[in-house]
Short mmCIF file of C-alpha atoms and ligand atoms in Angstrom, two decimals:
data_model
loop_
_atom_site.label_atom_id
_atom_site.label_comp_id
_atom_site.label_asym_id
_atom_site.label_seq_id
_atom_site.Cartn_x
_atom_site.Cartn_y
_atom_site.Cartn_z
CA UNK A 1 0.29 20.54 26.27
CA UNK A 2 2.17 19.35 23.09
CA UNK A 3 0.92 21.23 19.76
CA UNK A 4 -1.26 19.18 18.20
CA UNK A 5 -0.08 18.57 14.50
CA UNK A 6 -1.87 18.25 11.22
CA UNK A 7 -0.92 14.86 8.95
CA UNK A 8 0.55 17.20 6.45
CA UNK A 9 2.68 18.85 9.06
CA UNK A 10 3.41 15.69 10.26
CA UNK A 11 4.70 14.42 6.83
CA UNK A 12 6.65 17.26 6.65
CA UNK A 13 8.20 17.13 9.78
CA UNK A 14 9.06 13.86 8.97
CA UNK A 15 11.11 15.22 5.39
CA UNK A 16 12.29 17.86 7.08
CA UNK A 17 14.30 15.63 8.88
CA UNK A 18 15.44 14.01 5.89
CA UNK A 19 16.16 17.17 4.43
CA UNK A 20 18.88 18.12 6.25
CA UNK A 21 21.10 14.75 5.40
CA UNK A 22 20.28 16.49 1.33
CA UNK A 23 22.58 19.09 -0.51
CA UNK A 24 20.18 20.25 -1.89
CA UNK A 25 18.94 23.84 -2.01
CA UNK A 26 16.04 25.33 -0.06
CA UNK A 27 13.52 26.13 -2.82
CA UNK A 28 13.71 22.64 -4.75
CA UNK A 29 13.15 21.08 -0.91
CA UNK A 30 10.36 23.15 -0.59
CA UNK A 31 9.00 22.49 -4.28
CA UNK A 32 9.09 18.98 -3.63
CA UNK A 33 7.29 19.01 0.02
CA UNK A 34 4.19 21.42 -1.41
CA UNK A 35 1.27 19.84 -2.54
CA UNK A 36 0.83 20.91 -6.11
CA UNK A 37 -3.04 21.22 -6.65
CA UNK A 38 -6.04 20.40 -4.74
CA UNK A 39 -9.53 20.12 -6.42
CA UNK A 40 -12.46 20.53 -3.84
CA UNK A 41 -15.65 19.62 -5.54
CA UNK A 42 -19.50 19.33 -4.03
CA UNK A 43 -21.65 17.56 -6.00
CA UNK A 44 -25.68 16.51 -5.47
CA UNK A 45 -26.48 12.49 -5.62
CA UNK A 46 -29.93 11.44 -5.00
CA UNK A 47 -30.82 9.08 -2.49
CA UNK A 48 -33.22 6.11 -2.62
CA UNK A 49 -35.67 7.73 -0.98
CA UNK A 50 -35.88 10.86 -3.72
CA UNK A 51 -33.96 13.29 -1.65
CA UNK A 52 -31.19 14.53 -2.20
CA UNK A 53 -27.62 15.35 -0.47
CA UNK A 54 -24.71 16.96 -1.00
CA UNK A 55 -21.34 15.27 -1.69
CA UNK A 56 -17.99 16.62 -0.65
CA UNK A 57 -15.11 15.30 -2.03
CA UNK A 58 -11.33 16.33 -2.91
CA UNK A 59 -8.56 15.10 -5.39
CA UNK A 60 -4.94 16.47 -4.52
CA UNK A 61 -2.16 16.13 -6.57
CA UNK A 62 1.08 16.80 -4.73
CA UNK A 63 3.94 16.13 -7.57
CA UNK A 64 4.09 16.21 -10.83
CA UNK A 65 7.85 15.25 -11.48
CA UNK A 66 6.87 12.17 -13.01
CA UNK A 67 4.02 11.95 -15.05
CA UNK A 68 1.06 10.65 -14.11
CA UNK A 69 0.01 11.39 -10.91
CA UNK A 70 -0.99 7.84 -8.99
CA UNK A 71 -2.76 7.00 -5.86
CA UNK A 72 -5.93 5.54 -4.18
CA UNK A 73 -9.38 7.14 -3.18
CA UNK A 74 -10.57 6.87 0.60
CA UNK A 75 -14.12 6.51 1.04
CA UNK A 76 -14.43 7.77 4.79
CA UNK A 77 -16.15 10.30 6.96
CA UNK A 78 -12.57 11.10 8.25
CA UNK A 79 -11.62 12.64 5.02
CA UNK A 80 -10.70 16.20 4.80
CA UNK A 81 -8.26 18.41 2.38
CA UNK A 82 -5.25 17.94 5.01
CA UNK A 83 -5.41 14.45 5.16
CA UNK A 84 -5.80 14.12 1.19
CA UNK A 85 -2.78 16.21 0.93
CA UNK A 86 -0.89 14.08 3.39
CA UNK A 87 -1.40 10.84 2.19
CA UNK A 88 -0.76 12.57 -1.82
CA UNK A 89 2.51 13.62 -0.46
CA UNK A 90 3.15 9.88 1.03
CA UNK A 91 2.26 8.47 -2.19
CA UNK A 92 5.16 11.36 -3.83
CA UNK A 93 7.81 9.95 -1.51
CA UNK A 94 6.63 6.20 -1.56
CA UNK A 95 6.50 6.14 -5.44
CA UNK A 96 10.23 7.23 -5.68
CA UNK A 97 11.33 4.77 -2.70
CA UNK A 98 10.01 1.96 -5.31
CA UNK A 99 10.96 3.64 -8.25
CA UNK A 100 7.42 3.27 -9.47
CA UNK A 101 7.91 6.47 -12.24
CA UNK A 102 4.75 8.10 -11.08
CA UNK A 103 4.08 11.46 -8.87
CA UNK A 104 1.93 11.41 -6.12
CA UNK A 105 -1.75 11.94 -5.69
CA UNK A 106 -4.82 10.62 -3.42
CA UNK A 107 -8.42 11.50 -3.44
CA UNK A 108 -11.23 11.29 -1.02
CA UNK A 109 -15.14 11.58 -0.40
CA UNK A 110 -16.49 12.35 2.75
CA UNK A 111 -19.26 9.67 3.42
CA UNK A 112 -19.51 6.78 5.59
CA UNK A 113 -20.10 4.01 3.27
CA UNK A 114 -21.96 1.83 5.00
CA UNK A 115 -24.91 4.53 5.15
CA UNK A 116 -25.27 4.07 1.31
CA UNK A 117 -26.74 1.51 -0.43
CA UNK A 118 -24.66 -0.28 -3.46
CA UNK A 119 -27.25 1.83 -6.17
CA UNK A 120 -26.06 5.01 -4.30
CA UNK A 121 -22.45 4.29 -3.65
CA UNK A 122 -22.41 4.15 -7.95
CA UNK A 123 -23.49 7.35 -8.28
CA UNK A 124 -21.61 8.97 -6.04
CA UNK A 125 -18.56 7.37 -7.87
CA UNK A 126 -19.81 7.80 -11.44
CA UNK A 127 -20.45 11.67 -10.17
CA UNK A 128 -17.10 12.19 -8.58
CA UNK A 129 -15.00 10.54 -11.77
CA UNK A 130 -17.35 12.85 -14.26
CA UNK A 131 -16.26 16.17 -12.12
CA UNK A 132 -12.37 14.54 -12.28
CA UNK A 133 -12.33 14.33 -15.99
CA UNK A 134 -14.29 18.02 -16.24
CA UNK A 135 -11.08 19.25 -14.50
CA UNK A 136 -8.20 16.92 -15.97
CA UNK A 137 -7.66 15.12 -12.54
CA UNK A 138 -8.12 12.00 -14.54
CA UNK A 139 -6.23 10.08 -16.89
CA UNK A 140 -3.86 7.68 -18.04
CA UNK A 141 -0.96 9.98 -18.33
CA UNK A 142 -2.64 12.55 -15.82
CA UNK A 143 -3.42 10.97 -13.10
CA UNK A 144 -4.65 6.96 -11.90
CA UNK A 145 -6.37 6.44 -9.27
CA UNK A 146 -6.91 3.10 -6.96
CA UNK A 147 -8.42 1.42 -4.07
CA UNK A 148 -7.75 2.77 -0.76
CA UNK A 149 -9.58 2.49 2.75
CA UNK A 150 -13.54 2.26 1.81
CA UNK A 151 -13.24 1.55 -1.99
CA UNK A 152 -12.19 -1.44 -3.95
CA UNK A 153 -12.30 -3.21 -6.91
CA UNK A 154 -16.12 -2.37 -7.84
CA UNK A 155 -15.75 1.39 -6.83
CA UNK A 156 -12.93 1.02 -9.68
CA UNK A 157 -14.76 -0.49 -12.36
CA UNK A 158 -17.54 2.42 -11.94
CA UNK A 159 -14.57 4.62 -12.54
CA UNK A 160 -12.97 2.97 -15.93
CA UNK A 161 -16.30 2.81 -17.09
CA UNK A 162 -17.54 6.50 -16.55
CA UNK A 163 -14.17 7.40 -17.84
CA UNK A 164 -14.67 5.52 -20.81
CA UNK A 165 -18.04 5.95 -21.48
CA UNK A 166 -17.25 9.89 -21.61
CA UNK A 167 -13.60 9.75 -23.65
CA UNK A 168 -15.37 7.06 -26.35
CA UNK A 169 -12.38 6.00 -28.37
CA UNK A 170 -9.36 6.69 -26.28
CA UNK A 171 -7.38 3.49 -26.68
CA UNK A 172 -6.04 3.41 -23.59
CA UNK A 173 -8.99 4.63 -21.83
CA UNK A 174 -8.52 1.23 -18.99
CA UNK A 175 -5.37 2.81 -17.83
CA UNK A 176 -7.37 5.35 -16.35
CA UNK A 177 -7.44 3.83 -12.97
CA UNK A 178 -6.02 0.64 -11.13
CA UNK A 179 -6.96 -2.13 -8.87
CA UNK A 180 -9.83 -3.31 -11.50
CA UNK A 181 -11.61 -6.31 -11.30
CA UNK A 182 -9.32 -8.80 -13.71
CA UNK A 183 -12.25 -9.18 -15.64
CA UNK A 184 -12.26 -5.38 -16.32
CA UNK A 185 -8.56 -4.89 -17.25
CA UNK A 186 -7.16 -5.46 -13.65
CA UNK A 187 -4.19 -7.55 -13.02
CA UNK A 188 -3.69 -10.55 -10.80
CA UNK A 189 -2.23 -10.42 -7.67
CA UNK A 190 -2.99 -6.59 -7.36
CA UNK A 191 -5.65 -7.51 -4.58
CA UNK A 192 -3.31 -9.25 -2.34
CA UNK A 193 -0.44 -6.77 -3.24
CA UNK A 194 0.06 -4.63 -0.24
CA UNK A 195 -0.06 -7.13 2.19
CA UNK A 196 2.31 -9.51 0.07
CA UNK A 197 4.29 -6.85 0.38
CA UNK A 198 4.34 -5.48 3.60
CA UNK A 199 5.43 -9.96 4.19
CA UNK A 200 8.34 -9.27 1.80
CA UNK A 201 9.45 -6.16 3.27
CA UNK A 202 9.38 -7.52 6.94
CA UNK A 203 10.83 -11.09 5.45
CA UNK A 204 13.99 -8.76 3.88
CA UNK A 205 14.31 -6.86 7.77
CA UNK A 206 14.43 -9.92 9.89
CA UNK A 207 17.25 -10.95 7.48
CA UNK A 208 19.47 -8.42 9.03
CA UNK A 209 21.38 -9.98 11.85
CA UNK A 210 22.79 -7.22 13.79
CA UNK A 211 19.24 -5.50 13.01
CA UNK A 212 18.00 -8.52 14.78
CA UNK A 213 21.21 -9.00 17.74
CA UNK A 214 20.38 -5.59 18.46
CA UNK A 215 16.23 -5.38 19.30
CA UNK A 216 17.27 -9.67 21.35
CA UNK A 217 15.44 -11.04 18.50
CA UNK A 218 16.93 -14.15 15.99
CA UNK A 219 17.28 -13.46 12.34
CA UNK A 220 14.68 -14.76 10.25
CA UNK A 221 10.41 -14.41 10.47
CA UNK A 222 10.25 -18.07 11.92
CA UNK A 223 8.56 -17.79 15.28
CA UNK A 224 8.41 -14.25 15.81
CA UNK A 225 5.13 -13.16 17.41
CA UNK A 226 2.55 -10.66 15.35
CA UNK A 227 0.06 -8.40 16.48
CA UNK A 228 -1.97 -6.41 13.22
CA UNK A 229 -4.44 -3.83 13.34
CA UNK A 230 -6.71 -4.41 10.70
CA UNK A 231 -8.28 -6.87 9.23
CA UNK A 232 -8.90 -4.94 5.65
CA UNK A 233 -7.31 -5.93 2.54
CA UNK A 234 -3.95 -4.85 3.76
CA UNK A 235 -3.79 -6.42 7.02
CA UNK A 236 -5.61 -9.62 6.31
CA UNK A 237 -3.10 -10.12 3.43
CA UNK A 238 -0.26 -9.10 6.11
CA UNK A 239 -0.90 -11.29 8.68
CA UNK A 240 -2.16 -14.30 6.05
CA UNK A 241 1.46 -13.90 4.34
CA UNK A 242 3.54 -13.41 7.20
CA UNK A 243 1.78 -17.22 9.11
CA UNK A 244 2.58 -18.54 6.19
CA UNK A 245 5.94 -17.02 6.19
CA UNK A 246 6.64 -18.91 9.76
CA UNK A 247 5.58 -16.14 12.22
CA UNK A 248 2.47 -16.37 14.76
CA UNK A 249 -0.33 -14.42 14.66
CA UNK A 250 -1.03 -13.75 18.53
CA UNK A 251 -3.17 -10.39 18.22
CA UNK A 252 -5.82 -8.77 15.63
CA UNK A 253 -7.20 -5.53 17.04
CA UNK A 254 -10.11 -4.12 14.95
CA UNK A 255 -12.70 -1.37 15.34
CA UNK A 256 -15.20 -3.53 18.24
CA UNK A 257 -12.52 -4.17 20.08
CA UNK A 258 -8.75 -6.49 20.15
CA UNK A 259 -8.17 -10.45 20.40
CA UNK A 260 -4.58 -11.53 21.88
CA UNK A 261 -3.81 -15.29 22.36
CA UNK A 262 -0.31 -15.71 23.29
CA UNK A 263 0.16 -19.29 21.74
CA UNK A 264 -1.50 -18.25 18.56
CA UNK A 265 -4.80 -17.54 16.62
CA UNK A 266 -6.51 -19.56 13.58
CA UNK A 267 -6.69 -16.16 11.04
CA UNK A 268 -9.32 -17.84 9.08
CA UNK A 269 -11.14 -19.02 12.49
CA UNK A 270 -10.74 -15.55 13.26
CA UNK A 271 -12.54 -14.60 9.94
CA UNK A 272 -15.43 -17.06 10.06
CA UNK A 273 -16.12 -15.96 14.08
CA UNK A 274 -16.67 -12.45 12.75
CA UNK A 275 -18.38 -13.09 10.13
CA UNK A 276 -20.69 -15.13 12.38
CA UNK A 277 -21.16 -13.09 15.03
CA UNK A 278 -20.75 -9.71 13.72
CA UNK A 279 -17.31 -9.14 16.10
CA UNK A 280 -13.99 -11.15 16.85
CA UNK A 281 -14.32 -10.62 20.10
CA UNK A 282 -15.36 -13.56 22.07
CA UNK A 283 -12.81 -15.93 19.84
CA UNK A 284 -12.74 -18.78 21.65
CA UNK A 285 -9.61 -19.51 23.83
CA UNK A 286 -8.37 -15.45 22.98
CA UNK A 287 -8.75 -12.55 25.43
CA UNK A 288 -10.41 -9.53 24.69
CA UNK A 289 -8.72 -6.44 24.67
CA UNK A 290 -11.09 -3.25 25.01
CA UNK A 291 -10.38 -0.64 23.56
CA UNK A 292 -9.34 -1.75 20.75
CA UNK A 293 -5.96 0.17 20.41
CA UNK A 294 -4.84 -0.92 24.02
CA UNK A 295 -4.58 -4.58 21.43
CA UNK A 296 -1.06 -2.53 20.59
CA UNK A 297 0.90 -2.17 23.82
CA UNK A 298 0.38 -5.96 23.98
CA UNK A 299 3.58 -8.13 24.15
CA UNK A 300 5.29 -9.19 20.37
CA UNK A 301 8.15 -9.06 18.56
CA UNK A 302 6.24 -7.09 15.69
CA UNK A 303 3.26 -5.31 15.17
CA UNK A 304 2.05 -4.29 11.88
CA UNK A 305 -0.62 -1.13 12.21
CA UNK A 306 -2.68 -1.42 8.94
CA UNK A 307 -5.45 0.80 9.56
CA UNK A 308 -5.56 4.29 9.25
CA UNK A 309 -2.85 7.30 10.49
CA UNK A 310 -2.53 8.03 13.42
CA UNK A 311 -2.72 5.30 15.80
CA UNK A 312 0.57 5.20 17.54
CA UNK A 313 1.09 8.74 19.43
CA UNK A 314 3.21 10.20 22.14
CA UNK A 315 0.55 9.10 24.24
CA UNK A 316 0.81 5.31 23.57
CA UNK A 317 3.91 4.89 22.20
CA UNK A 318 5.87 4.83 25.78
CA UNK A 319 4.01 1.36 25.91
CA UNK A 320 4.50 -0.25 22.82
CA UNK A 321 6.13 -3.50 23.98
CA UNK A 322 6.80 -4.58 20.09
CA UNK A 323 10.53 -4.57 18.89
CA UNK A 324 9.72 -4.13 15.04
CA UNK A 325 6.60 -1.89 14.17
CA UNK A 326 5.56 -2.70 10.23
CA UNK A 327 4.05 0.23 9.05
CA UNK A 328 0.95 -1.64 6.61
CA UNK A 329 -1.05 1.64 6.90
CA UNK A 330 -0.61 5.58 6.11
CA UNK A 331 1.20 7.43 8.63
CA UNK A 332 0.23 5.19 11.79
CA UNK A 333 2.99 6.70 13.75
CA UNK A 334 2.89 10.07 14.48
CA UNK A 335 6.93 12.20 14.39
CA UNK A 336 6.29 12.43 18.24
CA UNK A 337 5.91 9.07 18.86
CA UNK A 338 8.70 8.44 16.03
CA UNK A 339 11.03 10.45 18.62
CA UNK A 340 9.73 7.91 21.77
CA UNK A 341 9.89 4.82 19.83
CA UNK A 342 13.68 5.43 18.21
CA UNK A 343 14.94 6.11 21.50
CA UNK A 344 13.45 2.65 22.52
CA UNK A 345 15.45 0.95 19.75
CA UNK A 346 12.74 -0.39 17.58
CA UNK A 347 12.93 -0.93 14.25
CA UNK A 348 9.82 0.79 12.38
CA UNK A 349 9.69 -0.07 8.76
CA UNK A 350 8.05 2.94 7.25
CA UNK A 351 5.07 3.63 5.21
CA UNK A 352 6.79 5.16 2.38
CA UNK A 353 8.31 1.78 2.01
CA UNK A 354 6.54 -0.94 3.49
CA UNK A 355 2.75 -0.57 1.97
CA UNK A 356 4.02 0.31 -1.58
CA UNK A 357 3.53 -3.18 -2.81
CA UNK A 358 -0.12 -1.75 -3.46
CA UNK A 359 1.06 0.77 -6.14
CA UNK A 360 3.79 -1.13 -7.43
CA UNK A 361 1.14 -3.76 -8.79
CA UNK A 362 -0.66 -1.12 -10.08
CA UNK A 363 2.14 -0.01 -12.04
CA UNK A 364 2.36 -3.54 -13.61
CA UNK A 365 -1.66 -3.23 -14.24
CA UNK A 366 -1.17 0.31 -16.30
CA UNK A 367 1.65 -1.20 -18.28
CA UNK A 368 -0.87 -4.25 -18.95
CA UNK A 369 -3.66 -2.03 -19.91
CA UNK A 370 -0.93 0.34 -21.73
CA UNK A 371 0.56 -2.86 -23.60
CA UNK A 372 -3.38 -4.49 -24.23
CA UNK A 373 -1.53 -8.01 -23.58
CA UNK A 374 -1.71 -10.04 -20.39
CA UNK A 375 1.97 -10.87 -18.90
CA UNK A 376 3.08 -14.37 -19.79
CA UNK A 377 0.98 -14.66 -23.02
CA UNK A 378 3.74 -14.56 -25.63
CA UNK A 379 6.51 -16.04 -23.52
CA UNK A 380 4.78 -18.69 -21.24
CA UNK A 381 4.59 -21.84 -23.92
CA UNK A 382 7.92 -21.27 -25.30
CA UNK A 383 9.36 -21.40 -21.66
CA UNK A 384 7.93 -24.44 -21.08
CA UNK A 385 9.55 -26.02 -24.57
CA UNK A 386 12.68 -24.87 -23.94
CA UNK A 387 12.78 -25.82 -20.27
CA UNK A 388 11.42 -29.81 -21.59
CA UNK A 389 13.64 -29.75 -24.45
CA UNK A 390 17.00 -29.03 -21.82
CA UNK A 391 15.07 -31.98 -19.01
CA UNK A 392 15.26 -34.40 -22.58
CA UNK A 393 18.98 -33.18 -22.53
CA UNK A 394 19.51 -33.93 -18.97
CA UNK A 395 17.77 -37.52 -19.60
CA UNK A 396 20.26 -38.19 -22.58
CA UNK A 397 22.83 -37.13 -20.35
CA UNK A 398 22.05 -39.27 -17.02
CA UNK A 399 20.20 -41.61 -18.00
CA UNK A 400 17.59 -40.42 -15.05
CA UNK A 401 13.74 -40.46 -16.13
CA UNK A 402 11.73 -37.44 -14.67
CA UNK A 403 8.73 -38.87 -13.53
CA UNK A 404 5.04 -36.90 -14.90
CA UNK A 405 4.59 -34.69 -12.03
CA UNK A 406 8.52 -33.35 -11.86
CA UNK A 407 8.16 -32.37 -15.59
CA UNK A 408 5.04 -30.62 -14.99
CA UNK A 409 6.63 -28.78 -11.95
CA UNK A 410 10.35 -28.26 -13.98
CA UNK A 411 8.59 -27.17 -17.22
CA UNK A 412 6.12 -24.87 -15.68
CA UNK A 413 6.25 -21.14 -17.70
CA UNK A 414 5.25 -17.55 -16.01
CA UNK A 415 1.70 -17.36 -15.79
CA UNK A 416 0.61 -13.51 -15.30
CA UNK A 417 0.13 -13.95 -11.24
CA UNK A 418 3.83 -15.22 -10.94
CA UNK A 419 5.55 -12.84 -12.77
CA UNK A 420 3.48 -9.80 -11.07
CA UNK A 421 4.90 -11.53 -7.63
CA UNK A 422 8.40 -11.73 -8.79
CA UNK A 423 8.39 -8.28 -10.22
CA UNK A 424 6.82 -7.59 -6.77
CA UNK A 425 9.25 -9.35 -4.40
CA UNK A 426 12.05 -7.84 -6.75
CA UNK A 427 10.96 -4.35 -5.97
CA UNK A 428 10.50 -5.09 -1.88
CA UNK A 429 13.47 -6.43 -1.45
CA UNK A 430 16.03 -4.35 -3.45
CA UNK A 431 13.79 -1.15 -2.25
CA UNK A 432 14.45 -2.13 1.49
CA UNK A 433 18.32 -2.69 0.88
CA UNK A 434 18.60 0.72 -0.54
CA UNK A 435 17.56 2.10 2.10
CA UNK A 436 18.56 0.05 4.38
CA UNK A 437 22.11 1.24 2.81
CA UNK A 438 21.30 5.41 2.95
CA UNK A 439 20.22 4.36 6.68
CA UNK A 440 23.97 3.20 7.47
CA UNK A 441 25.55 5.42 5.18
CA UNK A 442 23.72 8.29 7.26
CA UNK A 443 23.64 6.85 10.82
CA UNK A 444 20.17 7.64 10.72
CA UNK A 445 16.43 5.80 10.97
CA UNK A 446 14.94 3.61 8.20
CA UNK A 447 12.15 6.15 7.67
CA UNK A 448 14.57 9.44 7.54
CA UNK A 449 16.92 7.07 5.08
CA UNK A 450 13.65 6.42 3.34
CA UNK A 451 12.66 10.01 2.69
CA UNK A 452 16.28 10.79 1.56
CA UNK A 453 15.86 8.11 -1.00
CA UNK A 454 12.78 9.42 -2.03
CA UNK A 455 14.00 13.21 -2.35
CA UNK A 456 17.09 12.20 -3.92
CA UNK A 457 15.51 10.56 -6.76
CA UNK A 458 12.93 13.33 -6.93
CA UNK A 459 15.26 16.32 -7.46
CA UNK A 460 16.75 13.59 -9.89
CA UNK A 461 13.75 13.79 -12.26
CA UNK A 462 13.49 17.31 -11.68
CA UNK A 463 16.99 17.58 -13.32
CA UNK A 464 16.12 15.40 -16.18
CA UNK A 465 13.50 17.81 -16.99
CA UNK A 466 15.57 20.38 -17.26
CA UNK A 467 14.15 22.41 -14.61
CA UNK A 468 17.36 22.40 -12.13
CA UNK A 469 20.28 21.68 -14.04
N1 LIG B 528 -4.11 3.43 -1.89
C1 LIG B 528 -2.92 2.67 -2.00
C2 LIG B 528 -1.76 3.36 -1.30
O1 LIG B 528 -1.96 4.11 -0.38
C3 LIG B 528 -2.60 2.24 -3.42
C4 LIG B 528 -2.36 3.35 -4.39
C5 LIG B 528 -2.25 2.88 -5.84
O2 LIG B 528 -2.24 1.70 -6.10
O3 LIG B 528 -2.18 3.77 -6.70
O4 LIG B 528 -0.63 3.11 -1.57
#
């Protein structure tokens, strides 16, 4: 029997691999792979019914080279300190591959949410972001939390407004945490972010002929078949963005079970059956696939897991019939079934790439809560002047009359949603030709070039802080 590995030793299995295509020396490796602090906390919250229970929750911080220390917080009965750690160290790595200039950090409380009602779910968040701030796990330059599996954009809003409640006065108090309601200092676009960019990143692979030649596939998303895991925020935005990118949706697998329809399923059909009948199994004209992860060995071109870690093992992965696996979630490959799939030739776009759109927008929503000024205000209107006053030019020129509707499309300026998705498609697709490059360069996988990045431009800012010269 195979040793079964923690996610943290599977992380660093997976940079230890990296490691090796590095010059650099031992101790800095292994500074950069340890998880700098973990804070365990247990806390009491009273129930509706008077009693009371006991909350356990974690924050861990795994680098500090960059200042703060970002990631999301997983409300889940699967957390534990390991996986914390793991997914802190992924957000390390995955920060650098996106040169977002933040370390890594993820938190987590150990409840099943939908055992809570909304009254209790805010305490236990107001609690847990009071006992972050008592320790200095908290803070615009410190460290920023997010949304992550279990928690979104109202879990967040609890959190900027304990945080500001309790610092009264700290002007940039809103930075304290990401993927706000807009309403509350969150940016556009951040909701959709990951997904988006898990589309870009996919979008910028397919590109790749001999990427392509090699796995029998054409270049380019048109036609290529999809199967997702997940029908969260991530991989409804996936699978939403990559249909509408020219690929077809032919599986969904979710927790009651998978759906696979080889000529294609309706995603917002898909979305109004469940919310109907409480499943999406049933769909009509779709098989059902039980259990659910069985929805993954199913035949496509790509399948984007973007659900939680650990879903594609050596177990399963000998019968993964997909020739690109998008990796939307956390560590849904295991290094085992890394080994198994490489040797199969498929292309896996890794984690530490593929789902950073997430914290890239939330870099762009600290700089707007940094900067107190939406994107586009100051420049938007004077775009739009200078782009009529050069369509008068081309009229004087050509004697051609735009019509009402082409000035209003020529003259349009960058409203805040646009220029987050340009900075965002920016960062996706130069990322994934960087290491798309260190892959060639080192004759090795995307997710090994990926790490090399990563540690590269960590012992980078290490030097610039004068700690390794
Ligand atoms: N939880 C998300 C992730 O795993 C987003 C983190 C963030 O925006 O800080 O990448």
């Amino acid at each position: 029997m195979s040793h079964a590995y923690s996610f943290t030793e599977q992380v660093n299995r997976q940079f230890d691999r990296a490691a090796v295509f590095t010059p650099h020396d031992a101790g800095l490796l292994e500074q950069i792979k340890r998880c700098n602090a973990v804070y365990r906390v247990a806390f009491p919250v009273r129930r509706d019914d008077g009693s009371v229970e006991v909350i356990e929750a974690w924050r861990a911080e795994h680098s500090q080279h960059k200042l703060p220390t970002k990631g999301g917080i997983r409300y889940s009965l699967g957390v534990n300190e390991d996986e914390v750690m793991a997914l802190a160290a992924l957000m390390s790595y995955k920060c650098a591959v996106v040169d977002v200039p933040f370390g890594g950090s993820k938190g987590g409380i150990r409840i099943n949410r939908a055992h809570y009602s909304d009254g209790e779910l805010e305490r236990i968040t107001r609690r847990y972001t009071f006992e972050l701030i008592r320790k200095n796990f908290i803070g615009p330059g410190v460290d920023v939390p997010a949304p992550d599996f279990g928690s979104g954009e109202r879990e967040m809003a609890w959190i900027a407004d304990t945080y500001q409640a309790i610092t009264a006065g700290e002007l940039n108090a809103l930075a304290c945490v990401t993927g706000k309601p807009v309403g509350q200092g969150g940016i556009r676009g951040r909701r959709e972010a990951t997904g988006r960019g898990v589309y870009f990143g996919i979008r910028e692979a397919c590109r790749f002929g001999d990427d392509m030649r090699a796995r029998g596939l054409s270049t380019g998303l048109g036609g290529k078949r999809v199967i997702v895991q997940g029908l969260g925020n991530v991989g409804f935005h996936a699978a939403k963005f990559l249909v509408e990118g020219g690929a077809v949706l032919v599986g969904i697998a979710e927790y009651e079970g998978g759906i696979y329809a080889p000529d294609g399923l309706d995603l917002d059909a898909v979305v109004a059956h469940r919310a109907e009948n409480g499943s999406i199994l049933d769909y009509p004209g779709a098989e059902n696939i039980t259990p659910s992860i069985r929805t993954l060995e199913m035949d496509c071109d790509i399948l984007v897991p973007a659900a939680l870690e650990n879903q594609i093992t050596a177990e399963n992965a000998g019968r993964i019939q997909a020739k690109i696996i998008g990796e939307g979630a956390n560590g849904p490959v295991t290094a085992d079934a890394d080994t198994i799939l490489l040797d199969k030739n498929v292309l896996i776009i890794p984690d530490t790439y593929l789902n950073a759109g997430g914290v890239t927008v939330s870099y762009f929503e600290w700089l707007k809560n940094l900067s107190h000024v939406r994107f586009g205000r100051m420049e938007k209107r004077f775009e739009e002047g200078a782009y009529r006053k050069l369509l008068h030019a081309v009229e004087n020129v050509t004697a051609h009359h735009f019509s009402e509707d082409e000035v209003s499309v020529f003259t349009r300026g960058a409203a805040e949603e646009d220029l987050v998705n340009s900075g965002l498609e920016e960062t996706m697709v130069g990322s994934y030709n960087q290491i798309r490059e260190a892959q060639v360069r080192h004759g090795c996988d995307l997710r090994t070039a990926a790490y090399v990045t990563a540690i590269n431009k960590i012992v980078a800012a290490y030097g610039s802080l004068g700690l390794f010269p």
